[in-house]
């Protein structure tokens, strides 16, 4: 053994010759096979390009024979490139990105040159270009737009620009399973990052938008969120989708957090203006401009039992664009059935309004209706009465007052009937003084500004005061002269008549209605008419037409009350007086939770009866219209 090893190391030339001889034989076989494959492939390419019609065309010379070292290097390089492409093909192949079937793919290289049947060119082309079959993903699906191509771009090139088939030995591909796709085309994606299910879940009505959207659309309106909504939006930042979905799923109102419900009792809560139920945030939410609309009507009914068939002209005139927030109706010499009168008022105003309070003093009736949305912000209602007759049992002359607080503004409404007679001005002044001293209001309501109140005048204890009724002040002029002035009046200028008005004169002198104001009068006198017509008194007394029915107002702050309309209702002619109406815009201020709330109390029985009558009236009108349309006249010839 040692001798043989020694012989081997001692004669290196012999060992090298054996190794070199084995290598040369192996390389010669590889070279021969490689040259044959190259020659056949080149022949196939030429035949494919020229259509095998020119078989006798001169052919280019074969490639020069490579040396042993270069051939071995090229083979190792091909193997190395093939391994590298197989390991990184899934990352470099753009057709694989986004596929959900990558784990099911299998590597399958193109068969070697010995596996091709070069005698049949169709077989070569089939194996060459159809190795990767086209799946549903390569058919132009909108979900996989990048897969609309085959394995190689050579198929889209002309034959002259196609690559050599021998280069396919260094390329590899993978067999892919077709992804599971719907049979029909998918809908186009919208330009939003929110998915369709999320958009469906958070869909809201157009009428229920966020406050920020409304403020952009209506820049003149100052809409503010309440305390709960503002805190919620501050924590959520710009993500308002959850707030919108919460508002749409629960209600159209702003969501209230449980913490706010725990901290606020709504009756004895915060004494500060901010955070209270009657505070600034809640006030701005319902009244962005902090203005309340009030509709006041006064009417001497002359004690008639028969009420007008329709009170729409009295409460809902056609020249008004919108209904008002409050309706206050004062009646003197009212009908004997007070309950019937209130039911008729509820029937006319309909289900949008509820009767907040009603008080009476003999035949003096005072009724307050409010929008049912605002009833929760009203305090407890108080009333008081005063008689101006010497004999207190006769309750035809006197006054009725109703007081309450809305948010932080206190209101007082007074309807009265003063002494009648053309020359009894002094008696009417006495009636006024007695009323302001004896009307015991407020009782339990807190005074919003006690430093400006006086004990001798009830009108100084409230922020907004409205006094209306039959004051019985006349025109100091003969009937003939008054009639001539009326005939010469052009348009609505009643200044010549107001020069002889007793009430205007006494107010200027300061003997009555101190601090009160009245809007300019642009209507004819409302007293005294013959019943059922527009002719003034034709009886033997021949009373002078006068402005006996008036509406006055007083406020603590200048400019808090603005008059929108001041006129008379000439269409109601069941009395010798014409009703007088006035529409106001009143300033509101925030309040505190120390104000005793009315807790939404109203006359439920009156409400139901009025709505029942309203429905019955509408059904009768429909039935009458139906009978009239179906009626026919038959004649006998």
Coordinates of C-alpha atoms in Angstrom, one line a residue:
X1 CA 0.0 0.0 0.0
X2 CA 2.7 2.4 0.9
X3 CA 4.6 1.6 -2.3
X4 CA 1.6 2.4 -4.4
X5 CA 1.0 5.7 -2.6
X6 CA 4.7 6.5 -2.9
X7 CA 4.6 5.7 -6.5
X8 CA 1.6 7.9 -7.0
X9 CA 3.2 10.9 -5.4
X10 CA 6.5 10.3 -6.8
X11 CA 5.2 10.3 -10.4
X12 CA 2.9 13.3 -10.6
X13 CA 3.0 13.3 -14.4
X14 CA 1.3 9.9 -14.6
X15 CA -1.5 10.9 -12.1
X16 CA -2.1 14.2 -14.0
X17 CA -2.3 12.4 -17.2
X18 CA -5.0 10.0 -15.9
X19 CA -7.1 12.9 -14.4
X20 CA -6.7 15.1 -17.5
X21 CA -7.6 12.2 -19.7
X22 CA -10.8 11.5 -17.8
X23 CA -11.7 15.2 -17.8
X24 CA -11.0 15.6 -21.5
X25 CA -13.3 12.7 -22.3
X26 CA -16.1 14.2 -20.3
X27 CA -15.6 17.6 -21.8
X28 CA -15.5 16.3 -25.3
X29 CA -18.8 14.5 -24.7
X30 CA -20.4 17.7 -23.3
X31 CA -19.0 19.8 -26.2
X32 CA -20.3 17.4 -28.8
X33 CA -23.7 17.3 -27.2
X34 CA -23.7 21.1 -26.8
X35 CA -22.7 21.8 -30.4
X36 CA -25.3 19.3 -31.6
X37 CA -28.0 21.0 -29.6
X38 CA -26.9 24.5 -30.7
X39 CA -26.9 23.4 -34.3
X40 CA -30.3 21.8 -34.1
X41 CA -31.8 24.8 -32.3
X42 CA -30.3 27.2 -34.8
X43 CA -31.7 25.1 -37.6
X44 CA -35.1 25.2 -36.0
X45 CA -35.0 29.0 -35.6
X46 CA -34.1 29.5 -39.2
X47 CA -36.9 27.1 -40.4
X48 CA -39.4 28.9 -38.2
X49 CA -38.3 32.3 -39.4
X50 CA -38.2 31.5 -43.1
X51 CA -41.1 29.0 -43.2
X52 CA -38.8 26.1 -44.2
X53 CA -39.4 27.0 -47.8
X54 CA -35.8 28.0 -48.5
X55 CA -33.9 24.9 -47.5
X56 CA -31.0 25.6 -49.8
X57 CA -30.3 29.1 -48.5
X58 CA -26.7 29.5 -47.3
X59 CA -26.4 29.2 -43.5
X60 CA -24.3 31.1 -41.1
X61 CA -21.2 29.4 -39.8
X62 CA -21.5 27.6 -36.5
X63 CA -20.3 29.1 -33.3
X64 CA -16.6 28.6 -32.6
X65 CA -15.8 25.7 -30.3
X66 CA -15.3 26.9 -26.8
X67 CA -12.4 25.9 -24.7
X68 CA -12.7 23.4 -21.9
X69 CA -12.3 26.0 -19.2
X70 CA -14.8 28.5 -20.7
X71 CA -17.3 25.7 -21.4
X72 CA -17.2 24.5 -17.8
X73 CA -17.6 28.1 -16.5
X74 CA -20.6 28.7 -18.7
X75 CA -22.3 25.6 -17.6
X76 CA -21.7 26.4 -13.9
X77 CA -23.0 29.9 -14.6
X78 CA -26.2 28.6 -16.2
X79 CA -26.8 26.3 -13.2
X80 CA -26.1 29.1 -10.8
X81 CA -28.5 31.5 -12.6
X82 CA -31.2 28.8 -12.8
X83 CA -31.0 28.2 -9.0
X84 CA -31.0 32.0 -8.3
X85 CA -34.1 32.6 -10.4
X86 CA -35.9 29.6 -8.9
X87 CA -35.3 31.0 -5.4
X88 CA -36.2 34.6 -6.1
X89 CA -38.8 34.2 -8.8
X90 CA -41.7 34.7 -6.5
X91 CA -40.3 38.1 -5.5
X92 CA -39.2 39.3 -8.9
X93 CA -42.2 38.1 -10.9
X94 CA -44.7 41.0 -10.9
X95 CA -47.5 38.7 -12.0
X96 CA -47.4 37.0 -8.6
X97 CA -48.0 40.1 -6.4
X98 CA -51.4 40.3 -4.8
X99 CA -52.3 36.7 -5.5
X100 CA -54.0 34.6 -2.8
X101 CA -52.8 31.3 -4.3
X102 CA -49.0 31.6 -3.9
X103 CA -48.8 28.8 -1.4
X104 CA -50.4 26.4 -3.9
X105 CA -47.9 27.2 -6.7
X106 CA -45.3 24.6 -7.8
X107 CA -42.0 25.0 -9.4
X108 CA -41.7 23.4 -12.8
X109 CA -38.8 24.2 -15.1
X110 CA -38.9 23.9 -18.8
X111 CA -37.8 20.5 -20.0
X112 CA -34.3 20.0 -21.1
X113 CA -33.1 20.0 -24.7
X114 CA -33.3 16.3 -24.9
X115 CA -37.0 16.3 -24.0
X116 CA -37.9 18.5 -27.0
X117 CA -39.0 16.9 -30.2
X118 CA -37.3 19.2 -32.7
X119 CA -38.6 17.3 -35.6
X120 CA -42.0 18.8 -35.0
X121 CA -41.9 22.6 -34.8
X122 CA -45.5 22.8 -33.6
X123 CA -44.5 20.7 -30.6
X124 CA -41.7 23.0 -29.8
X125 CA -44.0 26.1 -30.0
X126 CA -46.6 24.4 -27.8
X127 CA -44.1 23.5 -25.2
X128 CA -42.4 26.8 -25.5
X129 CA -45.2 29.3 -25.1
X130 CA -48.0 27.4 -23.4
X131 CA -46.0 26.2 -20.3
X132 CA -48.0 28.7 -18.2
X133 CA -51.6 28.4 -19.0
X134 CA -53.8 31.5 -19.0
X135 CA -56.1 31.4 -16.0
X136 CA -59.2 33.5 -15.2
X137 CA -56.8 36.1 -13.6
X138 CA -55.2 36.8 -17.0
X139 CA -58.5 37.5 -18.9
X140 CA -58.6 41.2 -18.1
X141 CA -60.3 41.0 -14.7
X142 CA -60.6 44.4 -12.9
X143 CA -59.2 42.9 -9.7
X144 CA -55.9 41.7 -11.4
X145 CA -55.2 44.3 -14.1
X146 CA -51.5 43.3 -14.3
X147 CA -52.1 39.7 -15.2
X148 CA -53.4 40.3 -18.6
X149 CA -50.2 38.8 -20.2
X150 CA -48.7 35.4 -20.7
X151 CA -45.4 33.9 -19.6
X152 CA -43.2 35.7 -22.1
X153 CA -43.5 38.9 -24.1
X154 CA -42.0 37.1 -27.1
X155 CA -45.4 35.9 -28.1
X156 CA -46.5 39.5 -28.8
X157 CA -43.4 40.2 -30.9
X158 CA -42.9 39.4 -34.5
X159 CA -40.9 36.3 -35.5
X160 CA -37.9 38.3 -36.4
X161 CA -37.6 39.8 -32.9
X162 CA -38.2 36.6 -30.9
X163 CA -35.4 35.3 -28.8
X164 CA -33.4 32.1 -29.4
X165 CA -35.3 29.0 -28.0
X166 CA -32.0 27.8 -26.5
X167 CA -32.3 30.7 -24.0
X168 CA -35.3 29.0 -22.5
X169 CA -33.0 26.6 -20.7
X170 CA -32.0 29.5 -18.4
X171 CA -35.7 30.6 -17.7
X172 CA -38.1 29.0 -15.4
X173 CA -41.8 29.4 -14.7
X174 CA -44.5 28.2 -12.3
X175 CA -47.8 26.5 -12.7
X176 CA -50.5 28.6 -11.0
X177 CA -54.0 27.7 -9.8
X178 CA -56.7 29.9 -11.1
X179 CA -58.0 32.2 -8.3
X180 CA -61.6 32.0 -7.3
X181 CA -63.4 34.9 -8.9
X182 CA -67.1 35.9 -9.3
X183 CA -68.8 35.0 -12.5
X184 CA -69.8 38.6 -13.3
X185 CA -67.7 41.8 -13.4
X186 CA -66.9 43.4 -10.1
X187 CA -68.3 47.0 -9.5
X188 CA -66.0 49.9 -9.9
X189 CA -64.3 51.1 -6.8
X190 CA -65.3 54.6 -5.5
X191 CA -62.8 57.3 -4.7
X192 CA -62.9 56.8 -1.0
X193 CA -60.9 54.7 1.5
X194 CA -64.1 53.6 3.3
X195 CA -65.3 50.1 2.3
X196 CA -68.8 49.4 1.1
X197 CA -69.9 47.6 4.3
X198 CA -68.7 50.5 6.5
X199 CA -70.4 53.0 4.3
X200 CA -73.7 51.1 4.6
X201 CA -73.4 50.9 8.4
X202 CA -72.6 54.6 8.8
X203 CA -75.2 55.9 6.3
X204 CA -77.2 58.8 7.6
X205 CA -80.1 60.7 6.2
X206 CA -79.5 64.0 4.4
X207 CA -81.7 65.8 6.8
X208 CA -79.5 64.7 9.7
X209 CA -76.2 66.4 9.1
X210 CA -73.4 67.3 11.5
X211 CA -73.6 70.8 13.0
X212 CA -70.3 71.7 11.2
X213 CA -71.8 70.9 7.8
X214 CA -74.9 73.0 8.5
X215 CA -72.8 76.0 9.7
X216 CA -70.8 75.9 6.4
X217 CA -74.0 75.8 4.4
X218 CA -75.8 78.5 6.5
X219 CA -73.1 80.9 7.6
X220 CA -75.7 83.3 9.0
X221 CA -76.9 80.9 11.5
X222 CA -74.9 80.3 14.7
X223 CA -75.5 76.7 15.5
X224 CA -73.7 75.3 18.5
X225 CA -73.4 71.8 19.8
X226 CA -74.5 70.9 23.3
X227 CA -72.1 69.9 26.0
X228 CA -72.2 66.2 25.4
X229 CA -71.7 66.5 21.6
X230 CA -68.9 69.0 21.8
X231 CA -66.9 66.9 24.3
X232 CA -67.4 63.8 22.2
X233 CA -66.2 65.5 19.0
X234 CA -63.1 66.9 20.8
X235 CA -62.0 63.5 21.8
X236 CA -62.6 61.9 18.4
X237 CA -60.8 64.6 16.4
X238 CA -61.7 64.6 12.8
X239 CA -63.4 61.2 12.8
X240 CA -67.1 62.3 12.7
X241 CA -68.3 59.1 11.1
X242 CA -68.9 57.4 14.4
X243 CA -70.9 60.4 15.7
X244 CA -73.0 60.5 12.6
X245 CA -73.7 56.8 12.7
X246 CA -74.6 57.1 16.4
X247 CA -76.9 59.9 15.8
X248 CA -78.6 58.1 12.9
X249 CA -78.9 54.8 14.7
X250 CA -80.3 56.3 18.0
X251 CA -82.2 59.4 17.1
X252 CA -81.8 62.7 15.3
X253 CA -80.9 64.3 18.6
X254 CA -77.3 64.6 19.7
X255 CA -76.0 61.7 21.8
X256 CA -75.8 62.1 25.6
X257 CA -73.0 60.5 27.5
X258 CA -73.8 58.5 30.7
X259 CA -71.4 60.7 32.6
X260 CA -73.5 63.8 31.7
X261 CA -76.7 62.0 32.8
X262 CA -75.1 61.2 36.2
X263 CA -73.8 64.7 36.8
X264 CA -76.9 66.6 35.8
X265 CA -80.2 66.3 37.7
X266 CA -82.0 68.9 35.4
X267 CA -83.8 70.3 38.4
X268 CA -81.2 71.1 41.0
X269 CA -78.0 71.0 39.0
X270 CA -75.4 73.6 38.2
X271 CA -76.2 77.2 39.3
X272 CA -73.9 78.5 36.5
X273 CA -75.1 79.5 33.2
X274 CA -72.9 77.1 31.4
X275 CA -73.7 73.4 31.6
X276 CA -77.3 74.0 32.9
X277 CA -80.3 72.7 31.2
X278 CA -81.5 76.3 30.7
X279 CA -77.9 77.5 30.0
X280 CA -76.3 79.1 27.0
X281 CA -75.4 76.0 25.1
X282 CA -79.0 74.6 25.2
X283 CA -80.4 78.1 24.4
X284 CA -78.1 78.5 21.3
X285 CA -79.1 75.0 20.2
X286 CA -82.8 75.9 19.9
X287 CA -82.5 79.6 19.3
X288 CA -79.3 80.4 17.4
X289 CA -80.1 84.1 17.3
X290 CA -81.6 84.0 20.8
X291 CA -84.9 85.4 19.5
X292 CA -88.4 84.1 20.4
X293 CA -91.5 84.7 18.4
X294 CA -94.7 85.5 20.3
X295 CA -98.2 85.9 18.8
X296 CA -100.6 87.9 20.9
X297 CA -104.3 88.4 20.2
X298 CA -106.9 90.3 22.2
X299 CA -110.6 90.3 21.5
X300 CA -113.8 91.5 23.1
X301 CA -116.3 88.7 22.2
X302 CA -119.3 90.7 23.6
X303 CA -120.5 87.6 25.4
X304 CA -121.8 85.9 22.2
X305 CA -122.6 82.2 22.6
X306 CA -122.0 81.4 18.9
X307 CA -118.3 81.2 18.1
X308 CA -116.9 81.8 14.6
X309 CA -117.0 78.8 12.4
X310 CA -113.2 79.1 11.7
X311 CA -110.5 80.7 13.9
X312 CA -107.7 80.3 11.3
X313 CA -107.9 83.9 10.4
X314 CA -107.5 84.9 14.0
X315 CA -104.5 82.7 14.9
X316 CA -103.0 81.6 11.5
X317 CA -103.3 84.5 9.1
X318 CA -102.3 83.8 5.5
X319 CA -99.8 86.7 5.3
X320 CA -97.5 85.0 7.9
X321 CA -94.8 82.9 6.5
X322 CA -94.2 80.8 9.6
X323 CA -96.1 80.0 12.7
X324 CA -94.9 81.4 16.0
X325 CA -93.4 79.8 19.1
X326 CA -96.0 81.1 21.6
X327 CA -99.6 82.0 21.1
X328 CA -101.2 84.1 23.9
X329 CA -104.9 84.9 23.6
X330 CA -106.8 87.3 25.9
X331 CA -110.6 87.6 25.8
X332 CA -112.9 90.1 27.4
X333 CA -116.6 89.4 27.8
X334 CA -115.9 85.8 26.7
X335 CA -118.4 83.2 25.8
X336 CA -120.2 81.4 28.7
X337 CA -118.5 78.1 27.9
X338 CA -114.8 78.7 28.6
X339 CA -113.8 75.1 28.0
X340 CA -115.4 75.1 24.6
X341 CA -113.4 78.2 23.7
X342 CA -110.1 76.5 24.7
X343 CA -111.0 73.4 22.8
X344 CA -111.6 75.5 19.7
X345 CA -108.2 77.1 20.1
X346 CA -106.5 73.7 20.4
X347 CA -108.3 72.5 17.4
X348 CA -107.1 75.4 15.4
X349 CA -103.5 75.3 16.4
X350 CA -103.3 71.5 15.9
X351 CA -100.9 68.9 17.3
X352 CA -97.8 71.2 17.1
X353 CA -98.9 73.2 20.2
X354 CA -100.0 72.4 23.7
X355 CA -101.8 74.6 26.2
X356 CA -99.2 75.6 28.7
X357 CA -101.7 77.4 31.0
X358 CA -105.1 79.0 31.2
X359 CA -106.6 81.4 33.8
X360 CA -109.8 83.3 34.0
X361 CA -111.5 86.0 36.1
X362 CA -115.2 86.0 35.4
X363 CA -115.5 86.5 31.7
X364 CA -111.9 87.5 31.3
X365 CA -109.9 84.5 29.7
X366 CA -106.2 84.3 29.3
X367 CA -104.7 81.3 27.5
X368 CA -101.1 80.5 26.6
X369 CA -100.1 77.9 24.0
X370 CA -96.5 76.9 23.4
X371 CA -94.7 74.7 20.9
X372 CA -94.4 71.3 22.4
X373 CA -90.7 71.3 21.7
X374 CA -90.2 74.2 24.2
X375 CA -92.3 73.0 27.0
X376 CA -89.4 71.4 28.8
X377 CA -87.7 74.8 29.1
X378 CA -90.6 76.5 30.8
X379 CA -90.8 77.1 34.5
X380 CA -93.8 76.5 36.7
X381 CA -96.6 78.9 35.7
X382 CA -98.3 81.2 38.1
X383 CA -101.3 83.4 37.7
X384 CA -103.2 86.1 39.7
X385 CA -106.3 88.1 39.2
X386 CA -107.5 91.6 40.2
X387 CA -111.0 93.1 40.1
X388 CA -111.6 96.8 39.6
X389 CA -115.3 96.8 40.4
X390 CA -116.5 98.2 43.7
X391 CA -118.5 95.1 44.2
X392 CA -116.0 92.3 43.9
X393 CA -118.6 89.6 43.0
X394 CA -119.1 91.3 39.6
X395 CA -116.2 90.1 37.6
X396 CA -116.7 91.9 34.3
X397 CA -113.9 94.5 34.8
X398 CA -110.4 93.7 36.1
X399 CA -107.3 91.9 35.0
X400 CA -105.7 88.4 34.7
X401 CA -102.0 87.9 34.8
X402 CA -99.9 84.8 33.9
X403 CA -96.1 84.6 34.7
X404 CA -93.4 82.1 33.9
X405 CA -89.8 81.9 32.9
X406 CA -88.4 80.6 29.6
X407 CA -84.7 79.7 29.9
X408 CA -83.4 82.8 31.8
X409 CA -86.0 85.3 30.7
X410 CA -89.1 86.0 32.8
X411 CA -92.4 86.9 31.1
X412 CA -95.6 88.5 32.3
X413 CA -98.8 88.6 30.3
X414 CA -101.8 90.7 31.4
X415 CA -105.2 91.0 29.8
X416 CA -107.6 93.6 31.3
X417 CA -110.9 95.3 30.8
X418 CA -111.1 98.9 32.0
X419 CA -114.1 101.1 32.8
X420 CA -116.2 102.0 29.7
X421 CA -117.5 105.5 28.8
X422 CA -116.2 108.3 26.6
X423 CA -115.4 110.7 29.4
X424 CA -114.2 108.3 32.1
X425 CA -110.5 108.7 31.5
X426 CA -109.7 109.1 35.2
X427 CA -111.6 105.9 36.2
X428 CA -109.5 104.0 33.7
X429 CA -106.3 105.4 35.2
X430 CA -107.5 104.2 38.6
X431 CA -108.1 100.8 37.2
X432 CA -104.5 100.7 35.9
X433 CA -103.0 101.7 39.2
X434 CA -105.0 99.2 41.1
X435 CA -103.9 96.4 38.9
X436 CA -100.2 97.1 39.0
X437 CA -100.3 97.3 42.8
X438 CA -102.6 94.3 43.6
X439 CA -101.4 91.8 41.0
X440 CA -99.5 89.4 43.3
X441 CA -96.8 88.1 40.9
X442 CA -94.3 86.4 41.1
X443 CA -95.1 84.0 43.9
X444 CA -92.4 81.3 43.8
X445 CA -90.5 82.2 40.7
X446 CA -87.1 83.9 41.4
X447 CA -86.8 87.5 40.2
X448 CA -84.2 87.6 37.5
X449 CA -83.2 91.2 38.4
X450 CA -84.4 92.2 41.8
X451 CA -82.4 95.4 41.9
X452 CA -84.6 96.9 39.2
X453 CA -87.9 95.8 40.8
X454 CA -90.3 97.8 42.9
X455 CA -93.0 96.6 45.2
X456 CA -95.6 99.0 44.0
X457 CA -95.5 98.0 40.3
X458 CA -95.8 94.4 39.2
X459 CA -94.5 95.2 35.7
X460 CA -91.0 96.0 37.0
X461 CA -90.5 92.5 38.3
X462 CA -90.2 90.8 35.0
X463 CA -87.9 91.1 32.0
X464 CA -90.6 91.2 29.3
X465 CA -94.2 92.4 30.0
X466 CA -97.1 92.4 27.5
X467 CA -100.3 94.1 28.5
X468 CA -103.3 93.9 26.2
X469 CA -107.1 94.0 26.3
X470 CA -110.1 96.4 26.0
X471 CA -108.8 99.5 27.6
X472 CA -111.9 101.5 26.5
X473 CA -109.9 104.7 25.7
X474 CA -111.7 106.7 23.0
X475 CA -111.1 109.4 20.4
X476 CA -111.9 112.9 21.7
X477 CA -113.7 113.9 18.6
X478 CA -117.3 113.9 17.3
X479 CA -118.3 111.0 15.2
X480 CA -118.9 113.0 12.1
X481 CA -115.4 114.5 12.3
X482 CA -113.9 111.1 12.9
X483 CA -115.8 109.7 10.0
X484 CA -114.6 112.5 7.7
X485 CA -110.9 111.9 8.7
X486 CA -111.3 108.2 8.0
X487 CA -112.8 108.9 4.6
X488 CA -109.8 111.2 3.8
X489 CA -107.2 108.8 5.0
X490 CA -104.8 107.7 2.3
X491 CA -103.3 104.3 2.7
X492 CA -102.5 103.2 6.3
X493 CA -101.6 106.6 7.7
X494 CA -103.7 107.0 10.9
X495 CA -101.7 109.8 12.4
X496 CA -104.6 112.3 12.1
X497 CA -106.8 109.9 14.1
X498 CA -104.1 109.2 16.7
X499 CA -103.9 112.9 17.5
X500 CA -107.2 112.6 19.3
X501 CA -106.5 109.3 21.0
X502 CA -107.0 109.4 24.8
X503 CA -104.5 106.6 25.6
X504 CA -101.7 108.1 23.5
X505 CA -102.2 111.5 25.3
X506 CA -102.1 110.0 28.8
X507 CA -99.0 107.8 28.0
X508 CA -97.1 110.9 26.8
X509 CA -98.0 112.7 30.0
X510 CA -96.9 109.7 32.1
X511 CA -100.1 109.1 34.0
X512 CA -100.6 105.6 32.8
X513 CA -98.6 102.7 31.4
X514 CA -95.3 104.0 32.5
X515 CA -92.4 102.5 30.6
X516 CA -94.7 100.9 28.1
X517 CA -94.5 101.2 24.3
X518 CA -96.9 100.6 21.5
X519 CA -96.2 100.0 17.8
X520 CA -97.5 102.5 15.2
X521 CA -101.1 101.9 14.4
X522 CA -101.9 101.4 10.7
X523 CA -105.5 100.0 10.9
X524 CA -108.9 101.6 11.3
X525 CA -110.6 101.7 14.7
X526 CA -111.8 98.4 16.0
X527 CA -114.9 99.7 17.9
X528 CA -117.8 99.8 17.4
X529 CA -119.3 97.8 14.6
X530 CA -122.7 96.3 13.8
X531 CA -122.5 92.6 14.2
X532 CA -121.9 90.8 10.9
X533 CA -120.8 93.8 8.8
X534 CA -118.1 96.5 8.5
X535 CA -120.4 99.4 9.3
X536 CA -119.8 101.3 12.5
X537 CA -122.5 101.7 15.1
X538 CA -125.9 102.6 13.6
X539 CA -127.9 102.4 16.8
X540 CA -129.4 105.4 18.6
X541 CA -126.2 105.9 20.6
X542 CA -124.1 106.5 17.5
X543 CA -120.8 105.7 19.4
X544 CA -117.6 107.2 18.0
X545 CA -115.2 104.8 16.3
X546 CA -112.3 104.3 18.7
X547 CA -109.1 102.3 19.3
X548 CA -110.3 100.5 22.5
X549 CA -108.4 97.2 21.9
X550 CA -104.7 97.7 22.3
X551 CA -101.5 95.7 22.8
X552 CA -98.6 97.3 24.8
X553 CA -95.2 96.0 25.8
X554 CA -92.4 96.8 28.2
X555 CA -88.8 95.5 28.6
X556 CA -86.0 95.9 31.0
X557 CA -83.3 96.1 28.3
X558 CA -83.7 98.5 25.4
X559 CA -84.2 96.7 22.1
X560 CA -85.2 93.3 23.6
X561 CA -88.6 93.4 22.0
X562 CA -89.2 94.1 18.3
X563 CA -92.6 94.4 16.7
X564 CA -93.0 92.4 13.5
X565 CA -96.7 93.1 12.8
X566 CA -99.5 95.1 14.5
X567 CA -102.9 94.9 12.9
X568 CA -106.6 93.9 13.3
X569 CA -108.5 90.9 12.0
X570 CA -111.4 92.3 10.0
X571 CA -112.7 88.9 8.8
X572 CA -114.2 87.9 12.2
X573 CA -117.5 89.8 12.6
X574 CA -119.4 88.0 15.3
X575 CA -118.8 90.8 17.8
X576 CA -119.0 94.6 17.9
X577 CA -115.1 94.6 18.4
X578 CA -112.6 93.5 15.9
X579 CA -109.7 91.3 17.2
X580 CA -106.3 92.9 17.3
X581 CA -103.1 90.9 16.8
X582 CA -99.4 91.6 17.2
X583 CA -96.3 89.5 16.5
X584 CA -93.1 90.1 18.5
X585 CA -89.5 89.0 18.4
X586 CA -88.2 88.8 22.0
X587 CA -84.7 88.5 23.2
X588 CA -83.9 85.4 25.3
X589 CA -81.1 85.0 27.9
X590 CA -79.7 81.8 29.4
X591 CA -80.9 80.7 32.8
X592 CA -79.8 78.5 35.7
X593 CA -81.0 75.3 37.1
X594 CA -82.3 77.0 40.2
X595 CA -85.4 77.9 38.3
X596 CA -88.3 75.5 39.2
X597 CA -89.3 73.8 36.0
X598 CA -92.8 72.8 35.0
X599 CA -91.6 69.3 34.0
X600 CA -93.5 69.4 30.7
X601 CA -96.9 69.7 32.4
X602 CA -99.9 70.6 30.1
X603 CA -103.6 69.9 29.7
X604 CA -103.6 66.4 28.1
X605 CA -107.4 66.1 28.0
X606 CA -107.8 69.4 26.2
X607 CA -105.1 68.3 23.7
X608 CA -106.7 65.0 22.9
X609 CA -110.2 66.6 22.5
X610 CA -108.9 69.3 20.2
X611 CA -107.1 66.8 18.0
X612 CA -110.1 64.5 17.9
X613 CA -112.3 67.4 16.7
X614 CA -109.7 68.3 14.1
X615 CA -109.7 64.8 12.7
X616 CA -113.5 64.7 12.7
X617 CA -113.7 68.0 10.9
X618 CA -111.3 66.9 8.2
X619 CA -113.1 63.6 7.6
X620 CA -116.4 65.5 7.2
X621 CA -114.8 67.8 4.7
X622 CA -113.5 64.9 2.7
X623 CA -116.9 63.1 2.8
X624 CA -118.6 66.3 1.6
X625 CA -116.2 66.7 -1.2
X626 CA -116.6 63.1 -2.2
X627 CA -120.4 63.3 -2.2
X628 CA -120.3 66.5 -4.2
X629 CA -118.1 64.9 -6.9
X630 CA -120.3 61.8 -7.1
X631 CA -123.6 63.7 -7.3
X632 CA -125.5 64.1 -10.5
X633 CA -128.6 65.9 -11.7
X634 CA -131.3 63.9 -13.4
X635 CA -133.9 65.6 -15.6
X636 CA -137.2 64.1 -16.8
X637 CA -138.2 65.3 -20.3

